[in-house]
C-alpha atoms as one frame of an Amber mdcrd trajectory, in Angstrom:
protein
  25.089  70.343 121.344  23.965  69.906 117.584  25.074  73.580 116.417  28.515
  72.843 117.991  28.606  69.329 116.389  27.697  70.830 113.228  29.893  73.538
 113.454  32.608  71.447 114.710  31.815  68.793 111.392  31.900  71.705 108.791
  35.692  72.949 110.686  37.083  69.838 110.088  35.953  69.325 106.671  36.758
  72.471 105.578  40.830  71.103 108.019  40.970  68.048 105.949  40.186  69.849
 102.657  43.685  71.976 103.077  45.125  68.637 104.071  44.448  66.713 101.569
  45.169  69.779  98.691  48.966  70.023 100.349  49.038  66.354 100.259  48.336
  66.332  96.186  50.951  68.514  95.815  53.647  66.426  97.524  52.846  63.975
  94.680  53.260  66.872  91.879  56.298  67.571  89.904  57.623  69.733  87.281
  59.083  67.148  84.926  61.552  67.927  82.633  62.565  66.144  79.287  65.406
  66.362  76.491  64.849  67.577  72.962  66.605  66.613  70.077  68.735  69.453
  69.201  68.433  71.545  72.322  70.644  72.579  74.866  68.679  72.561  78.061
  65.406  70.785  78.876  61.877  72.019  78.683  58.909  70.974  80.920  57.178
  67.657  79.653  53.711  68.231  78.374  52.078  65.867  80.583  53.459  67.375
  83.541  52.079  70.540  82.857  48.160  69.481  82.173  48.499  67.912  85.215
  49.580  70.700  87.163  47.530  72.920  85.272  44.310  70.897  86.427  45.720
  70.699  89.854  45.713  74.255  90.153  42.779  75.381  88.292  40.794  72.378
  90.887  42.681  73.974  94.196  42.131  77.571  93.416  38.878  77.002  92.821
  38.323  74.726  96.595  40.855  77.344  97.957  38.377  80.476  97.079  35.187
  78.578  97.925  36.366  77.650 101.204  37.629  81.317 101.906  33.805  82.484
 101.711  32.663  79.676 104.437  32.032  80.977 107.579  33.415  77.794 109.163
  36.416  78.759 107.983  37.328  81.945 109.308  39.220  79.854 112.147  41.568
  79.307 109.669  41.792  82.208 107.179  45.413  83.096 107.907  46.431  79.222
 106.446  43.607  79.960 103.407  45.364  82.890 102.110  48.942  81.595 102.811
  47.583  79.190 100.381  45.899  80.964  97.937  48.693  83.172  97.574  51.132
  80.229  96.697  48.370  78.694  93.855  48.033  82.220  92.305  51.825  82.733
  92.055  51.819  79.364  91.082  49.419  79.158  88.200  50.976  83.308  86.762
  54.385  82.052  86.998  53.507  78.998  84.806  51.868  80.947  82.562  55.088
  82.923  81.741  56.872  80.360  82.358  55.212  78.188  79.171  55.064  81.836
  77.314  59.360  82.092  77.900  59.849  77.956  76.936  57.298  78.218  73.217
  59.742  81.597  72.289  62.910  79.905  73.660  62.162  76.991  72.001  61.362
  79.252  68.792  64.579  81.304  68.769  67.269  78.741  70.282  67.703  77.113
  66.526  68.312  80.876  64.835  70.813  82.006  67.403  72.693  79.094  67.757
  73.872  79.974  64.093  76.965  81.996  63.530  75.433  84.019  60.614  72.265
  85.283  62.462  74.742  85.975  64.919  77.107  88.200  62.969  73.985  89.929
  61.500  72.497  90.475  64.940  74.845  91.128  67.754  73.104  93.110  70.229
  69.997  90.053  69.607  72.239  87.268  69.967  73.823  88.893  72.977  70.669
  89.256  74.962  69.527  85.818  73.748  72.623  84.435  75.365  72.126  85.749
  78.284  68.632  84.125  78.829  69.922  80.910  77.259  71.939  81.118  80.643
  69.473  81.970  82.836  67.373  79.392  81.310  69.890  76.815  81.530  70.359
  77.377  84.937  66.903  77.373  85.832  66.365  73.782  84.018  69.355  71.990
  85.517  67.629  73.388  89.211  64.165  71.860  88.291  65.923  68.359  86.759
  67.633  67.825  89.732  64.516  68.708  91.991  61.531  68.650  90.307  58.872
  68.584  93.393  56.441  70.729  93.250  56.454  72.255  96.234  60.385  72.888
  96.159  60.084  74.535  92.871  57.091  76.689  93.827  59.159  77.817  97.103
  62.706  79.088  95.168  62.473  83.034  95.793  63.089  84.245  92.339  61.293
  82.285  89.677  58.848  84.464  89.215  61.419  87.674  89.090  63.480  85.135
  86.795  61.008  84.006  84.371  59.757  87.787  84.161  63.425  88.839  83.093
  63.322  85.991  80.770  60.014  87.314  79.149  61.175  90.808  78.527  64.262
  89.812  76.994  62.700  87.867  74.226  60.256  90.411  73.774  63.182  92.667
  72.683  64.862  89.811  70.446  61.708  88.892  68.844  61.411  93.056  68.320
  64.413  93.146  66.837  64.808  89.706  64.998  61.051  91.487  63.280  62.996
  94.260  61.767  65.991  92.337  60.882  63.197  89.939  58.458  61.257  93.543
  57.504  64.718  94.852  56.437  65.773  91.525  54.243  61.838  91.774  52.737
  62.249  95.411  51.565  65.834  94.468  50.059  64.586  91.700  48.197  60.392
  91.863  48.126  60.163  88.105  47.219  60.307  87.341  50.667  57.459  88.265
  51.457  56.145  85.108  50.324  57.769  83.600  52.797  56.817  83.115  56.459
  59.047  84.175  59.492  60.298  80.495  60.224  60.937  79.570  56.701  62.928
  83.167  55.825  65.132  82.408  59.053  65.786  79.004  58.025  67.712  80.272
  54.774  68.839  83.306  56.210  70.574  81.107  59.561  72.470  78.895  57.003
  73.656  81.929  54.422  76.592  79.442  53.419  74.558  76.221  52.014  72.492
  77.439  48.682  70.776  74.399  49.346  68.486  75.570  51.667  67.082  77.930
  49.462  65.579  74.648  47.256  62.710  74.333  49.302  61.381  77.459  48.868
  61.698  78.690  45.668  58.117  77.484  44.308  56.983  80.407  47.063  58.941
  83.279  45.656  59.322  82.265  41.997  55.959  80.996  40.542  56.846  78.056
  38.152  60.393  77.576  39.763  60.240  73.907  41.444  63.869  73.711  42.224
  67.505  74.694  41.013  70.308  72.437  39.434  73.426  72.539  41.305  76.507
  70.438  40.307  78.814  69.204  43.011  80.647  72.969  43.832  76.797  74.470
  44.521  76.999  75.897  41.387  73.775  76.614  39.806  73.338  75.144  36.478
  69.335  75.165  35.394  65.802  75.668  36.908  63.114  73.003  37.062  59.405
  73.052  37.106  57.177  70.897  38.703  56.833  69.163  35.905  60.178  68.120
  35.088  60.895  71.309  32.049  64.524  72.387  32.547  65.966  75.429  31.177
  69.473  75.921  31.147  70.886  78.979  32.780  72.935  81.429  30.117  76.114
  80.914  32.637  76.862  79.213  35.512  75.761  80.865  38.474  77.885  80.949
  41.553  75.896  81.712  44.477  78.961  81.652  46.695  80.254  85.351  44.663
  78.085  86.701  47.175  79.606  86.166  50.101  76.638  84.759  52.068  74.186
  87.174  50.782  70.940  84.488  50.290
């Protein structure tokens, strides 16, 4: 009567251990929130340490409980279980991969000069915008755990997503590698701060920032009120005239 009783005791603990996991995750959600400037939501920070710790703390019980020979009654339900946690946890590892590059890339490609300059880029980048977009609006409007965790093609989805912007980040690298070579300065310059004067070829003014990088002893330019470039400036406050009045618009949007 005690090995049953024991056996029986160490069944039911290892029952109400699966219970009480699929309970937490009734509770979980994949919260979304807006950001400034964006089109489509991301997932809230919060949200995902929480699910993150959730997961990390259930695939850990889920394994451990696996190995228990009072268990084995239920093995079928353990790795039903386990399977969901381990597509779980890859998926948001992509998932947060696909959202930092989105996030990254969404601000060049929403301008029409990158664009122009990078058609095939922007036209791929588009097309996971969508996808993206779509997949948002689905989590905002259901953001349970266990519903998202059950749709049949996030993973497939997010793993589309992630190759995409592999091959726009490939090419978007070349496109910067090409605009170094022309004009070697640039190389002082990091990615992000390149593509922010490259996405806005039509306002001089964002070149002002940056000039102390590529010109040593350059703090900023003079314009008047038509952009027109009339003097440098150095840190200091020494101004030298240009010879003539520079026009950067006489090239056409070439920074």
């Amino acid at each position: 009567m005690e090995d049953i009783s024991d056996t029986a005791s160490k069944e039911y603990t290892n029952s109400n251990t699966m219970a009480r996991m699929k309970e937490d995750w009734k509770e979980l959600e994949f919260t979304t929130v807006e950001m400034d400037g964006k089109s489509s939501p991301i997932l809230a920070g919060e949200a995902v340490e929480v699910l993150q710790q959730a997961l990390d703390d259930h695939i850990i019980k889920t394994q451990t409980m696996k190995g228990s020979p009072f268990a084995k009654f239920m093995l079928p339900e353990i790795d039903a279980w386990e399977k969901v946690l381990m597509t779980t946890s890859d998926n948001l590892d992509v998932w947060l991969q696909v959202q930092q590059v989105w996030m990254a890339l969404e601000p060049v490609f929403s301008s029409e000069d990158i664009i122009q300059q990078m058609p095939k880029e922007g036209r791929i980048f588009r097309q996971v915008d969508k996808m993206w977009e779509k997949l948002m609006g689905r989590i905002k409007a259901n953001p349970a755990a266990l519903a998202v965790v059950a749709i049949d093609d996030l993973g497939t989805t997010l793993r589309s997503c992630d190759a995409k912007l592999g091959e726009v980040q490939k090419g978007l690298s070349e496109y910067l590698a090409e605009k170094r070579k022309a004009f070697p300065r640039f190389y002082f310059l990091s990615d992000d701060e390149l593509l922010e004067i490259l996405s806005e070829t039509k306002d001089p003014l964002r070149v002002q920032p940056h000039l102390r990088k590529c010109f040593e002893g350059v703090h900023r330019l003079e314009f008047d009120e038509e952009k027109k470039i009339l003097a440098m400036q150095s840190v200091e406050g020494e101004r030298v005239a240009m010879e003539r009045t520079i026009d950067p618009m006489a090239a056409k949007g070439l920074v």
